[in-house]
Amino acid sequence: STGPNGEKASPASEVALTPDELAKVKAKHATAALVFHYGGNDWSNAQEAALKAQFAAEGVDVIAVTDAGFKPEKQVSDLETVLAKKPDIIVSIPVDPVATAAAYKAAADKGVKLVFMDNVPKGFTAGKDYVSSVSADNYGNGVAAAHLMAKALKGKGQIGLVFHAADFFVTRQRYDGFKKTIEEQYPDIKIVAEQGIGGPDFSGDAEKAAGAILTEHPRINAIWAVWDVPAEGVMAAARAAGREDLIVVNEDLGENVAIAMAKGEFIKGIASQRPYDQGVTEAKLAAYALIGKPAPAYVALPAAPITRDTLLESWKEIYHQPATDKILKSMK
């Protein structure tokens, strides 16, 4: 996986602070704000928990957490509100790399250290405008999902894709990785339909998109969904169409798709990011900036391919806590 501007990926394992460096960071008594694209989902919750835990270990006070509801104009106003609190650090994921760029530039011009998750504003240069960006290897995530799909289909069948119709670096990478792998390595799997979704009601949009695919291609075997919330919509469409046999493979381990997988319903494979580990890495990179330690431009964490057999251990590995009661009950 390369970064938003084609940067070579550095492994997260190399991002570390010595005890001496940590002491220097603590002495700064710095403050940080977390500016999310949208909250309330397992990915954002894990990022937030990890950032707060690692910042606490660094003596950095988290003074604001915002949720833009996937609307660029809301994120711009969130950034303005946050800037008034004069944070030393902002960790953020831009909803739209173009529409939000000026607001992030205003923060950078004030000397705020910016660390990005997944997406980087248009025209920004690492080391100059921002510290670093941290992501899953999203191309690799798409590749992993393609192999999971092929395994679930035993190498042949018709599939549809529900993708993210937006200028969003990571979701485009997943789509590219998935599609290229299917087309180049699995000639007996045919992509017969594709539908883009724009949100912010990603589950509802995906339900409509998948419904249209199922109507047009009643014999379709499987649908790929770009992340877990759209996958919930795909499952709803399959239920409505009486297609309990539809195979769904998606990116990102959310609780609802994990419950479906545990029950043996629809979800046969998940290629996940590691949002908790990403959050820890972002907070460490912010610390680098506080003490003037040079940071890699782009850090990527490997994809985690998941099937029902590995679901419980994968949840623990990804979220740093045991699977929820709902998932455990569904495994029975």
Short mmCIF file of C-alpha atoms in Angstrom, two decimals:
data_model
loop_
_atom_site.label_atom_id
_atom_site.label_comp_id
_atom_site.label_asym_id
_atom_site.label_seq_id
_atom_site.Cartn_x
_atom_site.Cartn_y
_atom_site.Cartn_z
CA SER A 1 0.00 0.00 0.00
CA THR A 2 1.30 3.44 -0.85
CA GLY A 3 0.20 6.63 0.88
CA PRO A 4 -2.20 9.32 -0.38
CA ASN A 5 0.63 10.96 -2.36
CA GLY A 6 2.36 7.74 -3.38
CA GLU A 7 4.62 7.58 -0.30
CA LYS A 8 6.22 4.28 0.65
CA ALA A 9 4.54 2.69 3.66
CA SER A 10 6.49 2.37 6.91
CA PRO A 11 5.51 -0.38 9.37
CA ALA A 12 3.79 0.69 12.60
CA SER A 13 6.19 -1.53 14.56
CA GLU A 14 8.94 1.00 13.86
CA VAL A 15 7.03 3.89 15.47
CA ALA A 16 8.26 3.99 19.08
CA LEU A 17 9.31 6.37 21.85
CA THR A 18 12.29 5.76 24.15
CA PRO A 19 11.76 6.37 27.91
CA ASP A 20 13.82 9.55 27.52
CA GLU A 21 11.67 10.79 24.62
CA LEU A 22 8.50 9.95 26.54
CA ALA A 23 9.70 12.04 29.49
CA LYS A 24 10.29 14.99 27.13
CA VAL A 25 6.77 14.63 25.71
CA LYS A 26 5.22 14.50 29.20
CA ALA A 27 7.08 17.66 30.19
CA LYS A 28 5.27 19.54 27.38
CA HIS A 29 1.81 19.09 29.02
CA ALA A 30 0.37 19.26 25.51
CA THR A 31 -3.28 19.21 24.45
CA ALA A 32 -4.95 17.35 21.58
CA ALA A 33 -8.26 17.37 19.72
CA LEU A 34 -9.75 14.44 17.78
CA VAL A 35 -11.77 15.54 14.74
CA PHE A 36 -13.68 12.56 13.29
CA HIS A 37 -15.48 12.07 9.96
CA TYR A 38 -18.32 10.33 11.75
CA GLY A 39 -18.58 8.71 15.16
CA GLY A 40 -20.61 6.05 16.91
CA ASN A 41 -19.23 3.19 14.79
CA ASP A 42 -16.81 0.50 15.97
CA TRP A 43 -13.92 1.92 13.92
CA SER A 44 -14.20 5.45 15.35
CA ASN A 45 -14.81 4.11 18.88
CA ALA A 46 -11.65 1.97 18.73
CA GLN A 47 -9.59 4.86 17.34
CA GLU A 48 -10.86 7.18 20.08
CA ALA A 49 -10.20 4.65 22.87
CA ALA A 50 -6.65 4.02 21.62
CA LEU A 51 -5.83 7.70 21.10
CA LYS A 52 -7.07 8.58 24.59
CA ALA A 53 -5.12 5.71 26.19
CA GLN A 54 -1.85 6.49 24.38
CA PHE A 55 -2.18 10.26 24.87
CA ALA A 56 -2.78 9.65 28.59
CA ALA A 57 0.47 7.65 28.68
CA GLU A 58 2.20 10.63 27.03
CA GLY A 59 0.71 13.19 29.44
CA VAL A 60 -1.29 14.76 26.59
CA ASP A 61 -4.75 16.06 27.51
CA VAL A 62 -7.53 15.35 24.97
CA ILE A 63 -9.62 18.54 25.10
CA ALA A 64 -12.15 17.89 22.31
CA VAL A 65 -13.67 15.06 20.26
CA THR A 66 -15.92 15.98 17.32
CA ASP A 67 -18.16 14.05 14.91
CA ALA A 68 -18.90 15.59 11.49
CA GLY A 69 -21.67 13.16 10.53
CA PHE A 70 -19.77 12.65 7.24
CA LYS A 71 -20.56 16.24 6.18
CA PRO A 72 -17.61 18.40 5.01
CA GLU A 73 -19.23 21.70 6.05
CA LYS A 74 -19.81 20.34 9.58
CA GLN A 75 -16.18 19.23 9.77
CA VAL A 76 -14.99 22.70 8.71
CA SER A 77 -17.01 24.26 11.54
CA ASP A 78 -15.75 21.55 13.96
CA LEU A 79 -12.18 22.53 13.06
CA GLU A 80 -12.92 26.22 13.66
CA THR A 81 -14.48 25.44 17.05
CA VAL A 82 -11.55 23.22 18.02
CA LEU A 83 -8.93 25.77 16.91
CA ALA A 84 -10.40 28.32 19.32
CA LYS A 85 -9.31 25.95 22.14
CA LYS A 86 -5.69 26.23 20.91
CA PRO A 87 -4.74 22.53 20.87
CA ASP A 88 -1.11 21.57 20.23
CA ILE A 89 -2.20 18.50 18.24
CA ILE A 90 -5.14 17.62 16.00
CA VAL A 91 -5.67 14.00 14.95
CA SER A 92 -8.28 13.84 12.22
CA ILE A 93 -9.78 12.06 9.23
CA PRO A 94 -10.96 14.50 6.53
CA VAL A 95 -14.45 13.79 5.15
CA ASP A 96 -13.53 15.38 1.83
CA PRO A 97 -9.91 16.14 0.92
CA VAL A 98 -10.80 19.24 -1.12
CA ALA A 99 -13.67 20.86 0.79
CA THR A 100 -11.85 20.70 4.14
CA ALA A 101 -8.32 21.62 2.95
CA ALA A 102 -8.48 25.35 3.78
CA ALA A 103 -9.68 24.64 7.34
CA TYR A 104 -6.79 22.21 7.96
CA LYS A 105 -4.38 24.70 6.39
CA ALA A 106 -5.56 27.33 8.89
CA ALA A 107 -4.70 24.89 11.70
CA ALA A 108 -1.29 24.10 10.21
CA ASP A 109 -0.54 27.82 9.81
CA LYS A 110 -1.23 28.29 13.53
CA GLY A 111 1.47 25.70 14.27
CA VAL A 112 -0.90 22.89 15.23
CA LYS A 113 0.67 19.45 14.70
CA LEU A 114 -1.65 17.52 12.37
CA VAL A 115 -1.74 13.72 12.22
CA PHE A 116 -4.18 12.16 9.75
CA MET A 117 -6.07 8.89 9.76
CA ASP A 118 -6.57 7.38 6.30
CA ASN A 119 -7.22 10.52 4.27
CA VAL A 120 -5.07 13.62 3.70
CA PRO A 121 -6.29 17.07 2.56
CA LYS A 122 -5.57 18.04 -1.05
CA GLY A 123 -2.24 19.76 -1.63
CA PHE A 124 -0.75 18.82 1.76
CA THR A 125 2.86 17.65 2.09
CA ALA A 126 4.03 15.39 4.93
CA GLY A 127 6.72 16.96 7.10
CA LYS A 128 5.62 20.44 6.04
CA ASP A 129 1.83 20.77 6.43
CA TYR A 130 1.30 17.69 8.59
CA VAL A 131 3.26 15.15 10.60
CA SER A 132 2.16 11.82 9.10
CA SER A 133 -0.83 9.77 8.02
CA VAL A 134 -1.70 6.34 9.40
CA SER A 135 -3.89 3.82 7.67
CA ALA A 136 -4.64 0.19 7.23
CA ASP A 137 -3.10 -1.26 4.10
CA ASN A 138 -6.43 -0.67 2.37
CA TYR A 139 -5.29 -1.99 -1.00
CA GLY A 140 -4.17 -5.12 0.85
CA ASN A 141 -7.53 -5.16 2.60
CA GLY A 142 -9.27 -5.27 -0.77
CA VAL A 143 -6.97 -8.08 -1.90
CA ALA A 144 -7.68 -10.04 1.31
CA ALA A 145 -11.44 -9.62 0.80
CA ALA A 146 -11.13 -10.92 -2.78
CA HIS A 147 -9.41 -14.10 -1.57
CA LEU A 148 -12.07 -14.54 1.15
CA MET A 149 -14.78 -14.08 -1.50
CA ALA A 150 -13.17 -16.65 -3.80
CA LYS A 151 -12.91 -19.12 -0.93
CA ALA A 152 -16.59 -18.65 -0.01
CA LEU A 153 -17.61 -19.12 -3.67
CA LYS A 154 -15.22 -22.06 -4.18
CA GLY A 155 -13.69 -20.07 -7.04
CA LYS A 156 -16.74 -19.48 -9.25
CA GLY A 157 -19.90 -17.40 -9.42
CA GLN A 158 -21.45 -14.03 -10.16
CA ILE A 159 -20.84 -11.12 -7.81
CA GLY A 160 -21.88 -7.51 -7.33
CA LEU A 161 -19.95 -4.64 -5.73
CA VAL A 162 -21.32 -1.93 -3.46
CA PHE A 163 -18.61 0.74 -3.44
CA HIS A 164 -18.13 4.24 -1.97
CA ALA A 165 -18.85 6.86 -4.66
CA ALA A 166 -16.56 9.58 -3.30
CA ASP A 167 -13.05 11.00 -3.50
CA PHE A 168 -11.98 9.02 -0.44
CA PHE A 169 -8.50 7.52 -0.63
CA VAL A 170 -8.96 4.40 1.49
CA THR A 171 -12.29 3.23 0.11
CA ARG A 172 -11.02 3.66 -3.45
CA GLN A 173 -7.95 1.57 -2.57
CA ARG A 174 -10.10 -1.25 -1.20
CA TYR A 175 -12.21 -1.25 -4.34
CA ASP A 176 -9.13 -1.29 -6.59
CA GLY A 177 -7.47 -4.09 -4.60
CA PHE A 178 -10.62 -6.21 -4.55
CA LYS A 179 -11.57 -5.76 -8.19
CA LYS A 180 -8.07 -6.25 -9.63
CA THR A 181 -7.55 -9.45 -7.59
CA ILE A 182 -10.87 -10.96 -8.68
CA GLU A 183 -10.31 -10.05 -12.34
CA GLU A 184 -6.69 -11.22 -12.50
CA GLN A 185 -6.73 -14.29 -10.26
CA TYR A 186 -10.26 -15.70 -10.40
CA PRO A 187 -11.44 -15.95 -14.04
CA ASP A 188 -14.55 -17.95 -13.06
CA ILE A 189 -15.83 -15.19 -10.78
CA LYS A 190 -17.64 -12.56 -12.84
CA ILE A 191 -18.41 -9.05 -11.58
CA VAL A 192 -21.87 -8.52 -13.11
CA ALA A 193 -22.99 -5.37 -11.27
CA GLU A 194 -21.60 -2.36 -9.42
CA GLN A 195 -23.45 0.31 -7.46
CA GLY A 196 -21.93 3.35 -5.75
CA ILE A 197 -23.22 4.83 -2.49
CA GLY A 198 -22.68 8.38 -1.25
CA GLY A 199 -24.08 8.45 2.29
CA PRO A 200 -24.36 9.76 4.94
CA ASP A 201 -27.01 7.00 5.37
CA PHE A 202 -24.60 4.32 4.22
CA SER A 203 -26.71 1.40 5.42
CA GLY A 204 -29.89 2.73 3.76
CA ASP A 205 -28.04 3.62 0.55
CA ALA A 206 -26.45 0.17 0.41
CA GLU A 207 -29.81 -1.51 0.97
CA LYS A 208 -31.20 0.34 -2.07
CA ALA A 209 -28.07 -0.41 -4.12
CA ALA A 210 -28.07 -4.12 -3.25
CA GLY A 211 -31.83 -4.29 -3.81
CA ALA A 212 -31.31 -2.96 -7.34
CA ILE A 213 -28.52 -5.48 -7.98
CA LEU A 214 -30.66 -8.40 -6.72
CA THR A 215 -33.63 -7.32 -8.87
CA GLU A 216 -31.53 -7.03 -12.00
CA HIS A 217 -29.43 -10.15 -11.33
CA PRO A 218 -31.66 -12.58 -9.40
CA ARG A 219 -29.11 -15.41 -9.76
CA ILE A 220 -26.19 -13.44 -8.33
CA ASN A 221 -24.20 -15.44 -5.75
CA ALA A 222 -22.47 -12.80 -3.67
CA ILE A 223 -22.02 -9.08 -2.96
CA TRP A 224 -18.92 -7.27 -1.71
CA ALA A 225 -19.46 -4.23 0.54
CA VAL A 226 -16.87 -1.51 1.02
CA TRP A 227 -17.21 -1.49 4.82
CA ASP A 228 -19.37 -2.99 7.56
CA VAL A 229 -22.18 -0.39 7.68
CA PRO A 230 -22.95 -0.76 3.95
CA ALA A 231 -22.77 -4.56 4.49
CA GLU A 232 -25.64 -4.20 7.00
CA GLY A 233 -27.70 -2.62 4.21
CA VAL A 234 -26.76 -5.42 1.81
CA MET A 235 -27.96 -8.01 4.37
CA ALA A 236 -31.26 -6.12 4.79
CA ALA A 237 -31.77 -6.14 1.00
CA ALA A 238 -31.00 -9.87 0.82
CA ARG A 239 -33.54 -10.59 3.57
CA ALA A 240 -36.18 -8.48 1.80
CA ALA A 241 -35.51 -10.37 -1.46
CA GLY A 242 -35.73 -13.75 0.27
CA ARG A 243 -32.06 -14.42 -0.53
CA GLU A 244 -30.89 -16.01 2.73
CA ASP A 245 -28.30 -17.86 0.61
CA LEU A 246 -26.53 -14.67 -0.56
CA ILE A 247 -22.86 -14.53 0.38
CA VAL A 248 -21.61 -11.17 1.66
CA VAL A 249 -17.94 -10.27 2.11
CA ASN A 250 -16.98 -6.88 3.50
CA GLU A 251 -14.16 -4.73 4.78
CA ASP A 252 -14.03 -3.74 8.50
CA LEU A 253 -15.00 -5.72 11.58
CA GLY A 254 -18.10 -4.10 13.08
CA GLU A 255 -20.23 -5.70 15.78
CA ASN A 256 -23.31 -6.22 13.56
CA VAL A 257 -21.42 -8.00 10.78
CA ALA A 258 -19.59 -10.05 13.44
CA ILE A 259 -22.95 -11.14 14.91
CA ALA A 260 -24.18 -12.17 11.44
CA MET A 261 -20.95 -14.08 10.81
CA ALA A 262 -21.21 -15.80 14.20
CA LYS A 263 -24.80 -16.87 13.42
CA GLY A 264 -23.74 -18.20 10.02
CA GLU A 265 -25.85 -15.58 8.22
CA PHE A 266 -24.65 -13.93 4.98
CA ILE A 267 -21.19 -12.74 6.09
CA LYS A 268 -18.60 -15.33 5.03
CA GLY A 269 -15.48 -13.18 5.15
CA ILE A 270 -14.29 -9.88 6.58
CA ALA A 271 -11.02 -8.11 5.77
CA SER A 272 -10.44 -5.74 8.64
CA GLN A 273 -8.34 -2.76 9.56
CA ARG A 274 -6.72 -2.51 12.98
CA PRO A 275 -8.21 0.77 14.24
CA TYR A 276 -6.98 0.43 17.84
CA ASP A 277 -3.36 -0.10 16.79
CA GLN A 278 -3.76 2.73 14.27
CA GLY A 279 -4.89 5.07 17.06
CA VAL A 280 -1.91 4.18 19.26
CA THR A 281 0.42 4.82 16.31
CA GLU A 282 -1.17 8.21 15.56
CA ALA A 283 -0.71 9.37 19.15
CA LYS A 284 2.95 8.28 19.08
CA LEU A 285 3.55 10.20 15.83
CA ALA A 286 1.97 13.30 17.39
CA ALA A 287 4.50 12.90 20.22
CA TYR A 288 7.31 12.76 17.63
CA ALA A 289 6.19 16.17 16.38
CA LEU A 290 6.11 17.64 19.90
CA ILE A 291 9.80 16.82 20.44
CA GLY A 292 10.95 17.45 16.86
CA LYS A 293 11.66 13.79 16.05
CA PRO A 294 11.39 13.13 12.28
CA ALA A 295 8.32 11.03 11.41
CA PRO A 296 7.67 8.69 8.47
CA ALA A 297 5.22 10.28 5.98
CA TYR A 298 2.90 7.28 5.82
CA VAL A 299 2.45 4.34 8.18
CA ALA A 300 0.34 1.32 7.20
CA LEU A 301 -0.89 -1.62 9.28
CA PRO A 302 -1.49 -5.02 7.68
CA ALA A 303 -4.97 -6.28 6.79
CA ALA A 304 -6.62 -8.86 9.03
CA PRO A 305 -8.58 -11.51 7.06
CA ILE A 306 -11.35 -13.04 9.20
CA THR A 307 -13.63 -16.08 8.88
CA ARG A 308 -16.05 -17.51 11.45
CA ASP A 309 -13.31 -19.86 12.74
CA THR A 310 -11.04 -16.95 13.64
CA LEU A 311 -13.71 -14.40 14.59
CA LEU A 312 -13.30 -14.39 18.38
CA GLU A 313 -9.50 -14.24 18.43
CA SER A 314 -9.54 -11.62 15.64
CA TRP A 315 -11.92 -9.39 17.62
CA LYS A 316 -9.58 -9.52 20.60
CA GLU A 317 -6.53 -8.81 18.45
CA ILE A 318 -8.19 -5.88 16.64
CA TYR A 319 -10.06 -4.18 19.50
CA HIS A 320 -7.80 -5.15 22.42
CA GLN A 321 -10.79 -6.50 24.33
CA PRO A 322 -12.81 -9.73 24.23
CA ALA A 323 -15.70 -10.15 21.77
CA THR A 324 -18.96 -8.61 23.00
CA ASP A 325 -21.67 -10.68 24.71
CA LYS A 326 -23.89 -10.38 21.63
CA ILE A 327 -21.18 -11.91 19.43
CA LEU A 328 -20.44 -14.67 21.96
CA LYS A 329 -24.17 -15.55 22.25
CA SER A 330 -24.43 -15.65 18.45
CA MET A 331 -21.56 -18.15 18.18
CA LYS A 332 -23.52 -20.87 19.98
#
